[in-house]
mmCIF file of C-alpha atoms and ligand atoms in Angstrom:
data_model
loop_
_atom_site.group_PDB
_atom_site.id
_atom_site.type_symbol
_atom_site.label_atom_id
_atom_site.label_comp_id
_atom_site.label_asym_id
_atom_site.label_seq_id
_atom_site.Cartn_x
_atom_site.Cartn_y
_atom_site.Cartn_z
ATOM 1 C CA MET R 1 -25.899 -49.208 -14.755
ATOM 2 C CA LYS R 2 -25.098 -46.918 -17.680
ATOM 3 C CA LYS R 3 -28.427 -45.182 -17.162
ATOM 4 C CA LEU R 4 -27.694 -44.625 -13.485
ATOM 5 C CA VAL R 5 -24.316 -43.065 -14.325
ATOM 6 C CA THR R 6 -26.037 -40.732 -16.829
ATOM 7 C CA ILE R 7 -28.662 -39.694 -14.291
ATOM 8 C CA LEU R 8 -25.974 -39.083 -11.640
ATOM 9 C CA ALA R 9 -23.887 -37.030 -14.065
ATOM 10 C CA ALA R 10 -26.921 -34.996 -15.118
ATOM 11 C CA SER R 11 -27.934 -34.221 -11.545
ATOM 12 C CA ALA R 12 -24.345 -33.329 -10.641
ATOM 13 C CA MET R 13 -24.409 -30.850 -13.520
ATOM 14 C CA LEU R 14 -27.656 -29.377 -12.286
ATOM 15 C CA VAL R 15 -26.216 -28.976 -8.805
ATOM 16 C CA SER R 16 -23.137 -27.212 -10.153
ATOM 17 C CA LEU R 17 -25.286 -24.991 -12.397
ATOM 18 C CA ALA R 18 -27.393 -24.059 -9.393
ATOM 19 C CA GLY R 19 -24.149 -23.264 -7.531
ATOM 20 C CA CYS R 20 -23.109 -21.002 -10.397
ATOM 21 C CA ALA R 21 -26.402 -19.170 -10.472
ATOM 22 C CA GLY R 22 -26.112 -18.601 -6.734
ATOM 23 C CA GLY R 23 -22.681 -17.069 -7.252
ATOM 24 C CA LEU R 24 -23.885 -14.729 -9.987
ATOM 25 C CA ASP R 25 -26.947 -13.523 -8.180
ATOM 26 C CA ALA R 26 -26.798 -14.162 -4.482
ATOM 27 C CA SER R 27 -29.832 -12.037 -3.712
ATOM 28 C CA ALA R 28 -32.115 -14.404 -5.649
ATOM 29 C CA ASP R 29 -31.190 -17.229 -3.241
ATOM 30 C CA GLY R 30 -30.944 -15.158 -0.072
ATOM 31 C CA PRO R 31 -27.684 -14.624 1.798
ATOM 32 C CA LYS R 32 -24.584 -16.597 0.841
ATOM 33 C CA ASP R 33 -23.498 -19.466 3.068
ATOM 34 C CA PRO R 34 -20.052 -18.937 4.611
ATOM 35 C CA GLY R 35 -18.971 -21.975 2.565
ATOM 36 C CA ASP R 36 -19.739 -20.093 -0.663
ATOM 37 C CA ILE R 37 -17.693 -17.006 0.212
ATOM 38 C CA VAL R 38 -14.165 -16.660 -1.141
ATOM 39 C CA VAL R 39 -11.792 -14.009 0.218
ATOM 40 C CA GLY R 40 -8.381 -13.106 -1.218
ATOM 41 C CA PHE R 41 -5.896 -11.801 1.348
ATOM 42 C CA ALA R 42 -2.651 -10.109 0.260
ATOM 43 C CA GLN R 43 -0.357 -10.114 3.293
ATOM 44 C CA VAL R 44 2.708 -7.860 3.623
ATOM 45 C CA GLY R 45 5.183 -10.629 4.425
ATOM 46 C CA ALA R 46 6.597 -12.365 7.476
ATOM 47 C CA GLU R 47 8.854 -9.565 8.703
ATOM 48 C CA SER R 48 8.041 -9.681 12.416
ATOM 49 C CA GLY R 49 6.541 -11.636 15.300
ATOM 50 C CA TRP R 50 3.501 -9.366 14.966
ATOM 51 C CA ARG R 51 3.051 -10.347 11.326
ATOM 52 C CA THR R 52 3.399 -14.073 12.060
ATOM 53 C CA ALA R 53 0.741 -13.801 14.777
ATOM 54 C CA ASN R 54 -1.500 -11.754 12.469
ATOM 55 C CA THR R 55 -1.244 -14.314 9.640
ATOM 56 C CA LYS R 56 -1.968 -17.212 11.980
ATOM 57 C CA ASP R 57 -4.957 -15.438 13.520
ATOM 58 C CA ILE R 58 -6.436 -14.615 10.110
ATOM 59 C CA GLN R 59 -5.936 -18.144 8.763
ATOM 60 C CA ASP R 60 -7.335 -19.762 11.928
ATOM 61 C CA SER R 61 -10.337 -17.419 12.023
ATOM 62 C CA PHE R 62 -11.278 -18.150 8.404
ATOM 63 C CA LYS R 63 -10.927 -21.878 8.953
ATOM 64 C CA GLU R 64 -13.162 -21.668 11.992
ATOM 65 C CA ALA R 65 -15.761 -19.615 10.122
ATOM 66 C CA GLY R 66 -15.695 -22.056 7.189
ATOM 67 C CA ILE R 67 -14.876 -19.278 4.709
ATOM 68 C CA GLU R 68 -12.413 -19.997 1.926
ATOM 69 C CA LEU R 69 -9.250 -17.880 2.173
ATOM 70 C CA LYS R 70 -6.815 -17.403 -0.674
ATOM 71 C CA PHE R 71 -3.612 -16.162 0.950
ATOM 72 C CA SER R 72 -0.465 -14.634 -0.510
ATOM 73 C CA ASP R 73 2.753 -13.334 1.088
ATOM 74 C CA ALA R 74 4.267 -10.345 -0.745
ATOM 75 C CA GLN R 75 7.657 -10.523 0.975
ATOM 76 C CA GLN R 76 7.369 -6.802 1.795
ATOM 77 C CA LYS R 77 7.211 -5.810 -1.890
ATOM 78 C CA GLN R 78 4.403 -3.611 -3.161
ATOM 79 C CA GLU R 79 4.651 -5.009 -6.701
ATOM 80 C CA ASN R 80 3.960 -8.509 -5.330
ATOM 81 C CA GLN R 81 0.911 -7.263 -3.449
ATOM 82 C CA ILE R 82 -0.425 -5.551 -6.555
ATOM 83 C CA LYS R 83 0.068 -8.784 -8.543
ATOM 84 C CA ALA R 84 -1.776 -10.777 -5.870
ATOM 85 C CA ILE R 85 -4.691 -8.313 -5.826
ATOM 86 C CA ARG R 86 -4.930 -8.424 -9.644
ATOM 87 C CA SER R 87 -5.016 -12.191 -9.542
ATOM 88 C CA TYR R 88 -7.825 -12.118 -6.944
ATOM 89 C CA ILE R 89 -9.747 -9.776 -9.255
ATOM 90 C CA THR R 90 -9.255 -12.182 -12.179
ATOM 91 C CA GLN R 91 -10.384 -15.100 -10.029
ATOM 92 C CA GLY R 92 -13.524 -13.166 -9.094
ATOM 93 C CA VAL R 93 -13.262 -13.544 -5.319
ATOM 94 C CA ASP R 94 -16.104 -12.052 -3.229
ATOM 95 C CA VAL R 95 -13.930 -9.756 -1.110
ATOM 96 C CA ILE R 96 -10.274 -8.683 -1.199
ATOM 97 C CA ALA R 97 -8.505 -7.832 2.046
ATOM 98 C CA PHE R 98 -4.932 -6.601 2.301
ATOM 99 C CA SER R 99 -2.411 -4.918 4.522
ATOM 100 C CA PRO R 100 -0.708 -2.311 2.325
ATOM 101 C CA VAL R 101 3.075 -2.451 2.763
ATOM 102 C CA VAL R 102 3.356 1.311 2.058
ATOM 103 C CA GLU R 103 0.705 4.051 1.988
ATOM 104 C CA THR R 104 1.124 5.347 -1.567
ATOM 105 C CA GLY R 105 0.517 3.939 -5.045
ATOM 106 C CA TRP R 106 -2.695 1.940 -4.671
ATOM 107 C CA ASP R 107 -5.270 3.995 -6.573
ATOM 108 C CA ALA R 108 -4.979 2.159 -9.913
ATOM 109 C CA VAL R 109 -5.347 -1.373 -8.571
ATOM 110 C CA LEU R 110 -8.075 -0.332 -6.114
ATOM 111 C CA GLN R 111 -9.967 1.226 -9.018
ATOM 112 C CA GLU R 112 -9.656 -2.081 -10.921
ATOM 113 C CA ALA R 113 -11.214 -3.908 -7.969
ATOM 114 C CA LYS R 114 -13.983 -1.320 -7.759
ATOM 115 C CA ASP R 115 -14.682 -1.630 -11.504
ATOM 116 C CA ALA R 116 -14.941 -5.408 -11.028
ATOM 117 C CA ASP R 117 -17.407 -4.815 -8.141
ATOM 118 C CA ILE R 118 -15.134 -6.508 -5.620
ATOM 119 C CA PRO R 119 -15.148 -4.762 -2.234
ATOM 120 C CA VAL R 120 -11.755 -4.187 -0.605
ATOM 121 C CA VAL R 121 -11.075 -4.167 3.147
ATOM 122 C CA LEU R 122 -7.862 -2.551 4.394
ATOM 123 C CA THR R 123 -6.529 -4.656 7.230
ATOM 124 C CA ASP R 124 -4.003 -3.256 9.707
ATOM 125 C CA ARG R 125 -2.427 -0.518 7.518
ATOM 126 C CA ALA R 126 -3.897 2.471 5.685
ATOM 127 C CA VAL R 127 -3.493 3.822 2.141
ATOM 128 C CA ASP R 128 -3.223 7.536 1.335
ATOM 129 C CA SER R 129 -5.881 7.450 -1.453
ATOM 130 C CA LYS R 130 -7.971 10.622 -1.580
ATOM 131 C CA ASP R 131 -10.981 8.676 -2.855
ATOM 132 C CA ASP R 132 -12.219 6.639 0.108
ATOM 133 C CA SER R 133 -14.846 4.895 -2.032
ATOM 134 C CA LEU R 134 -11.954 2.682 -3.220
ATOM 135 C CA TYR R 135 -12.280 0.576 -0.059
ATOM 136 C CA VAL R 136 -15.243 -0.336 2.150
ATOM 137 C CA SER R 137 -13.537 -0.350 5.517
ATOM 138 C CA PHE R 138 -10.208 0.103 7.272
ATOM 139 C CA LEU R 139 -9.686 -2.192 10.255
ATOM 140 C CA GLY R 140 -6.555 -1.547 12.302
ATOM 141 C CA SER R 141 -4.819 0.300 15.109
ATOM 142 C CA ASP R 142 -4.396 4.012 15.669
ATOM 143 C CA PHE R 143 -0.640 4.256 15.056
ATOM 144 C CA ILE R 144 -0.435 7.963 15.920
ATOM 145 C CA LEU R 145 -1.924 7.211 19.323
ATOM 146 C CA GLU R 146 0.644 4.424 19.781
ATOM 147 C CA GLY R 147 3.484 6.881 19.096
ATOM 148 C CA GLU R 148 1.956 9.336 21.553
ATOM 149 C CA LYS R 149 1.761 6.682 24.273
ATOM 150 C CA ALA R 150 5.466 5.921 23.747
ATOM 151 C CA GLY R 151 6.269 9.635 24.037
ATOM 152 C CA GLU R 152 4.137 10.070 27.152
ATOM 153 C CA TRP R 153 5.997 7.300 28.968
ATOM 154 C CA LEU R 154 9.286 8.960 28.107
ATOM 155 C CA VAL R 155 8.154 12.385 29.319
ATOM 156 C CA GLU R 156 7.065 10.857 32.645
ATOM 157 C CA GLU R 157 10.225 8.732 32.997
ATOM 158 C CA TYR R 158 12.509 11.766 32.604
ATOM 159 C CA LYS R 159 10.325 14.346 34.305
ATOM 160 C CA ASP R 160 12.970 15.176 36.943
ATOM 161 C CA GLN R 161 15.892 15.384 34.524
ATOM 162 C CA THR R 162 16.958 18.739 33.101
ATOM 163 C CA GLU R 163 19.902 17.521 31.003
ATOM 164 C CA PRO R 164 19.325 16.509 27.368
ATOM 165 C CA VAL R 165 17.782 13.090 26.700
ATOM 166 C CA LYS R 166 19.349 11.644 23.546
ATOM 167 C CA ILE R 167 17.135 9.339 21.532
ATOM 168 C CA ILE R 168 17.744 6.985 18.625
ATOM 169 C CA GLN R 169 14.619 6.119 16.642
ATOM 170 C CA LEU R 170 14.399 2.817 14.779
ATOM 171 C CA GLU R 171 11.828 3.394 12.065
ATOM 172 C CA GLY R 172 9.608 0.762 10.484
ATOM 173 C CA THR R 173 9.405 0.202 6.726
ATOM 174 C CA THR R 174 9.863 3.526 4.937
ATOM 175 C CA GLY R 175 6.503 4.792 3.682
ATOM 176 C CA ALA R 176 4.450 2.331 5.771
ATOM 177 C CA ALA R 177 1.568 3.815 7.756
ATOM 178 C CA PRO R 178 2.803 2.508 11.142
ATOM 179 C CA ALA R 179 6.291 3.955 10.521
ATOM 180 C CA ILE R 180 4.957 7.371 9.495
ATOM 181 C CA ASP R 181 2.341 7.592 12.252
ATOM 182 C CA ARG R 182 4.404 6.167 15.132
ATOM 183 C CA ALA R 183 7.104 8.734 14.350
ATOM 184 C CA GLU R 184 4.521 11.521 14.178
ATOM 185 C CA GLY R 185 2.732 10.670 17.442
ATOM 186 C CA PHE R 186 6.033 10.372 19.319
ATOM 187 C CA ALA R 187 7.389 13.632 17.877
ATOM 188 C CA ASN R 188 4.177 15.488 18.810
ATOM 189 C CA VAL R 189 4.529 14.559 22.468
ATOM 190 C CA ILE R 190 8.272 15.018 22.985
ATOM 191 C CA ALA R 191 8.208 18.381 21.170
ATOM 192 C CA ALA R 192 6.758 19.879 24.364
ATOM 193 C CA ASP R 193 10.200 19.720 26.022
ATOM 194 C CA PRO R 194 13.392 20.697 24.137
ATOM 195 C CA LYS R 195 15.550 18.438 26.345
ATOM 196 C CA PHE R 196 14.325 15.501 24.214
ATOM 197 C CA GLU R 197 16.583 15.201 21.212
ATOM 198 C CA VAL R 198 16.253 12.598 18.452
ATOM 199 C CA VAL R 199 19.932 12.333 17.549
ATOM 200 C CA ALA R 200 19.457 9.698 14.819
ATOM 201 C CA SER R 201 16.519 8.062 13.078
ATOM 202 C CA GLN R 202 16.830 5.247 10.546
ATOM 203 C CA THR R 203 14.765 2.424 9.145
ATOM 204 C CA GLY R 204 15.284 -1.157 10.271
ATOM 205 C CA ASP R 205 12.406 -2.309 8.049
ATOM 206 C CA PHE R 206 10.487 -3.786 11.024
ATOM 207 C CA THR R 207 12.926 -6.754 11.189
ATOM 208 C CA ARG R 208 15.186 -8.001 13.970
ATOM 209 C CA ALA R 209 18.214 -8.102 11.652
ATOM 210 C CA GLY R 210 17.467 -4.546 10.506
ATOM 211 C CA GLY R 211 17.176 -3.277 14.081
ATOM 212 C CA LYS R 212 20.454 -4.915 15.054
ATOM 213 C CA GLN R 213 22.386 -3.587 12.075
ATOM 214 C CA VAL R 214 21.125 -0.015 12.416
ATOM 215 C CA THR R 215 21.744 0.049 16.180
ATOM 216 C CA GLU R 216 25.286 -1.290 15.728
ATOM 217 C CA ALA R 217 26.095 1.524 13.318
ATOM 218 C CA LEU R 218 24.290 4.271 15.257
ATOM 219 C CA LEU R 219 25.877 3.338 18.597
ATOM 220 C CA LYS R 220 29.269 4.069 17.043
ATOM 221 C CA SER R 221 28.273 7.584 16.033
ATOM 222 C CA ASN R 222 26.148 8.196 19.183
ATOM 223 C CA PRO R 223 27.844 6.379 22.087
ATOM 224 C CA ASP R 224 26.139 8.633 24.654
ATOM 225 C CA VAL R 225 22.557 7.791 23.626
ATOM 226 C CA ASP R 226 20.037 7.445 26.495
ATOM 227 C CA VAL R 227 16.992 5.922 24.810
ATOM 228 C CA ILE R 228 16.051 3.811 21.799
ATOM 229 C CA TYR R 229 12.503 4.225 20.514
ATOM 230 C CA SER R 230 11.746 1.336 18.163
ATOM 231 C CA HIS R 231 8.628 1.212 15.980
ATOM 232 C CA ASN R 232 8.237 -2.506 16.761
ATOM 233 C CA ASP R 233 9.399 -5.225 19.154
ATOM 234 C CA ASP R 234 11.492 -7.077 16.596
ATOM 235 C CA MET R 235 13.788 -4.130 15.831
ATOM 236 C CA GLY R 236 14.026 -3.515 19.593
ATOM 237 C CA LEU R 237 15.103 -7.138 20.079
ATOM 238 C CA GLY R 238 17.764 -6.634 17.406
ATOM 239 C CA ALA R 239 18.874 -3.461 19.212
ATOM 240 C CA ILE R 240 19.255 -5.462 22.460
ATOM 241 C CA GLU R 241 21.713 -7.783 20.701
ATOM 242 C CA ALA R 242 23.715 -4.828 19.384
ATOM 243 C CA ILE R 243 23.766 -3.102 22.795
ATOM 244 C CA GLU R 244 24.949 -6.267 24.550
ATOM 245 C CA ALA R 245 27.602 -6.838 21.886
ATOM 246 C CA ALA R 246 28.864 -3.311 22.621
ATOM 247 C CA GLY R 247 29.275 -4.288 26.293
ATOM 248 C CA LEU R 248 26.307 -2.235 27.537
ATOM 249 C CA LYS R 249 23.154 -3.197 29.443
ATOM 250 C CA PRO R 250 19.878 -2.817 27.526
ATOM 251 C CA GLY R 251 17.127 -1.436 29.759
ATOM 252 C CA LYS R 252 19.701 0.172 32.083
ATOM 253 C CA ASP R 253 22.522 1.926 30.188
ATOM 254 C CA ILE R 254 20.158 2.494 27.307
ATOM 255 C CA LYS R 255 16.400 2.465 27.850
ATOM 256 C CA ILE R 256 14.215 0.894 25.182
ATOM 257 C CA ILE R 257 10.625 1.611 24.187
ATOM 258 C CA THR R 258 8.916 -0.540 21.552
ATOM 259 C CA VAL R 259 5.489 -1.125 20.002
ATOM 260 C CA ASP R 260 3.571 -4.443 19.527
ATOM 261 C CA ALA R 261 3.818 -6.555 22.721
ATOM 262 C CA VAL R 262 4.410 -9.927 21.043
ATOM 263 C CA LYS R 263 5.679 -12.727 23.269
ATOM 264 C CA ASP R 264 9.422 -12.217 22.655
ATOM 265 C CA GLY R 265 9.052 -8.503 23.291
ATOM 266 C CA MET R 266 7.067 -9.113 26.477
ATOM 267 C CA GLN R 267 9.720 -11.599 27.649
ATOM 268 C CA ALA R 268 12.470 -9.009 27.132
ATOM 269 C CA LEU R 269 10.325 -6.461 28.993
ATOM 270 C CA ALA R 270 9.800 -8.896 31.884
ATOM 271 C CA ASP R 271 13.583 -9.560 31.882
ATOM 272 C CA GLY R 272 14.266 -5.827 32.250
ATOM 273 C CA LYS R 273 15.881 -5.418 28.813
ATOM 274 C CA ILE R 274 13.019 -3.348 27.403
ATOM 275 C CA ASN R 275 11.460 -0.617 29.567
ATOM 276 C CA PHE R 276 8.039 -0.009 28.053
ATOM 277 C CA ILE R 277 5.875 -1.517 25.298
ATOM 278 C CA VAL R 278 2.866 0.020 23.602
ATOM 279 C CA GLU R 279 0.483 -2.738 22.556
ATOM 280 C CA CYS R 280 -0.635 -3.184 18.948
ATOM 281 C CA SER R 281 -2.945 -6.150 18.531
ATOM 282 C CA PRO R 282 -2.395 -8.515 15.574
ATOM 283 C CA LEU R 283 -5.617 -10.404 16.338
ATOM 284 C CA LEU R 284 -7.740 -8.929 13.571
ATOM 285 C CA GLY R 285 -9.176 -12.163 12.104
ATOM 286 C CA LYS R 286 -12.567 -12.228 13.864
ATOM 287 C CA GLN R 287 -13.321 -8.569 13.086
ATOM 288 C CA LEU R 288 -12.260 -9.070 9.477
ATOM 289 C CA ILE R 289 -14.715 -11.948 9.136
ATOM 290 C CA GLU R 290 -17.534 -9.832 10.573
ATOM 291 C CA ILE R 291 -16.805 -7.181 7.966
ATOM 292 C CA VAL R 292 -16.621 -9.755 5.148
ATOM 293 C CA GLU R 293 -19.949 -11.328 6.129
ATOM 294 C CA LYS R 294 -21.676 -7.955 6.278
ATOM 295 C CA VAL R 295 -20.230 -6.775 2.979
ATOM 296 C CA VAL R 296 -21.251 -9.983 1.199
ATOM 297 C CA ALA R 297 -24.763 -9.661 2.659
ATOM 298 C CA GLY R 298 -24.935 -6.118 1.264
ATOM 299 C CA GLU R 299 -25.020 -4.535 4.740
ATOM 300 C CA GLU R 300 -23.356 -1.259 5.721
ATOM 301 C CA VAL R 301 -20.000 -1.497 7.462
ATOM 302 C CA GLU R 302 -18.140 1.135 9.430
ATOM 303 C CA LYS R 303 -15.488 2.931 7.396
ATOM 304 C CA ARG R 304 -12.961 2.880 10.244
ATOM 305 C CA ILE R 305 -12.707 0.219 12.927
ATOM 306 C CA VAL R 306 -10.017 0.777 15.571
ATOM 307 C CA ALA R 307 -8.611 -1.968 17.775
ATOM 308 C CA ASP R 308 -8.638 -1.465 21.547
ATOM 309 C CA GLU R 309 -5.137 -1.544 23.013
ATOM 310 C CA THR R 310 -3.140 -1.019 26.175
ATOM 311 C CA THR R 311 0.487 -0.484 27.276
ATOM 312 C CA PHE R 312 2.862 -2.568 29.431
ATOM 313 C CA THR R 313 5.476 -1.712 32.045
ATOM 314 C CA GLN R 314 8.000 -4.334 33.208
ATOM 315 C CA GLU R 315 5.815 -5.330 36.179
ATOM 316 C CA GLN R 316 2.730 -5.603 33.988
ATOM 317 C CA ALA R 317 4.638 -7.780 31.490
ATOM 318 C CA ILE R 318 5.603 -10.256 34.224
ATOM 319 C CA GLU R 319 1.929 -10.536 35.117
ATOM 320 C CA ALA R 320 0.601 -10.764 31.554
ATOM 321 C CA LEU R 321 3.214 -13.144 30.099
ATOM 322 C CA PRO R 322 1.774 -16.498 31.251
ATOM 323 C CA ASP R 323 -1.513 -15.809 29.385
ATOM 324 C CA ARG R 324 0.009 -14.161 26.326
ATOM 325 C CA LYS R 325 -1.193 -16.098 23.259
ATOM 326 C CA TYR R 326 1.284 -14.735 20.712
HETATM 327 O O1 GYE E 401 3.760 -3.193 14.341
HETATM 328 C C1 GYE E 401 5.134 -4.520 12.928
HETATM 329 C C2 GYE E 401 4.817 -5.174 11.644
HETATM 330 O O2 GYE E 401 1.541 -3.021 10.480
HETATM 331 C C3 GYE E 401 0.977 -2.905 12.761
HETATM 332 O O3 GYE E 401 3.926 -4.274 11.006
HETATM 333 C C4 GYE E 401 1.808 -3.559 11.722
HETATM 334 C C5 GYE E 401 3.293 -3.508 11.980
HETATM 335 C C6 GYE E 401 3.761 -4.089 13.300
HETATM 336 O O4 GYE E 401 5.868 -5.588 10.927
HETATM 337 O O5 GYE E 401 5.735 -5.396 13.822
#
């Protein structure tokens, strides 16, 4: 009996040694099995319906692919994301993926990952690093294009009006790529006609509470506003609450444009409280896994992968809602 235990222990050791060797030099044993890959993902937080759907999609996709996912939620703080990335480096994960809360300030930690030979995939949001060898790929939407689509709807909607169109902009997290780019794309398009006037622009940090609070305050100083352009659905939903509390009709007295097209946003659009939504897909899990598998196998990956997206009017939202997954 004792002998059997010794033999079993010895062979278990051999197996684990073999596992170790495989981890150190994958090429000697051919490609890694999905079960041997470990990915560290540093998420922004849980600030919006979009983010919740994005987290769920990533977690579900990794589970389905049988790839181990270490997941952390930075509660919208860059320092927490940096800590999480450092801990993934220390743990020696195969790939690090993260959605940078703001664009600036990543060079040092990205360099640490590069020095440790751990490839980094930017998911959803960009960094402003000059050295693009600090990450292998950036998978996410074209936020400038999203802002332009919002602006184009507005230009068409008011094409027969000559009087000024007063706009309040609810900005996303200050310094975040989608906040910077959605403002830029929108501004580019509406600049063509001076009747469009952004009378106030403030951050609501991509949250419903933020959108409500900012709208409440801005409605007092701008009671004659025509349009609210919100960088995401959640802040737009907060704005709806503030508009109703002020005794006005969202979608009628004040028109609302948002970005994302999550279920709650689409419901408000179908109910006539939002007028137009530019889609931004949170379903990035499958594409992220494809990138991870290629990177681990030593294959080339595209530096920039852009999600395909559409827009929704109220009629289109009514049609799309029953099949909307998130
Ligand atoms: O639009 C917003 C979220 O980075 C694309 O972040 C994402 C944005 C999304 O909080 O709802």
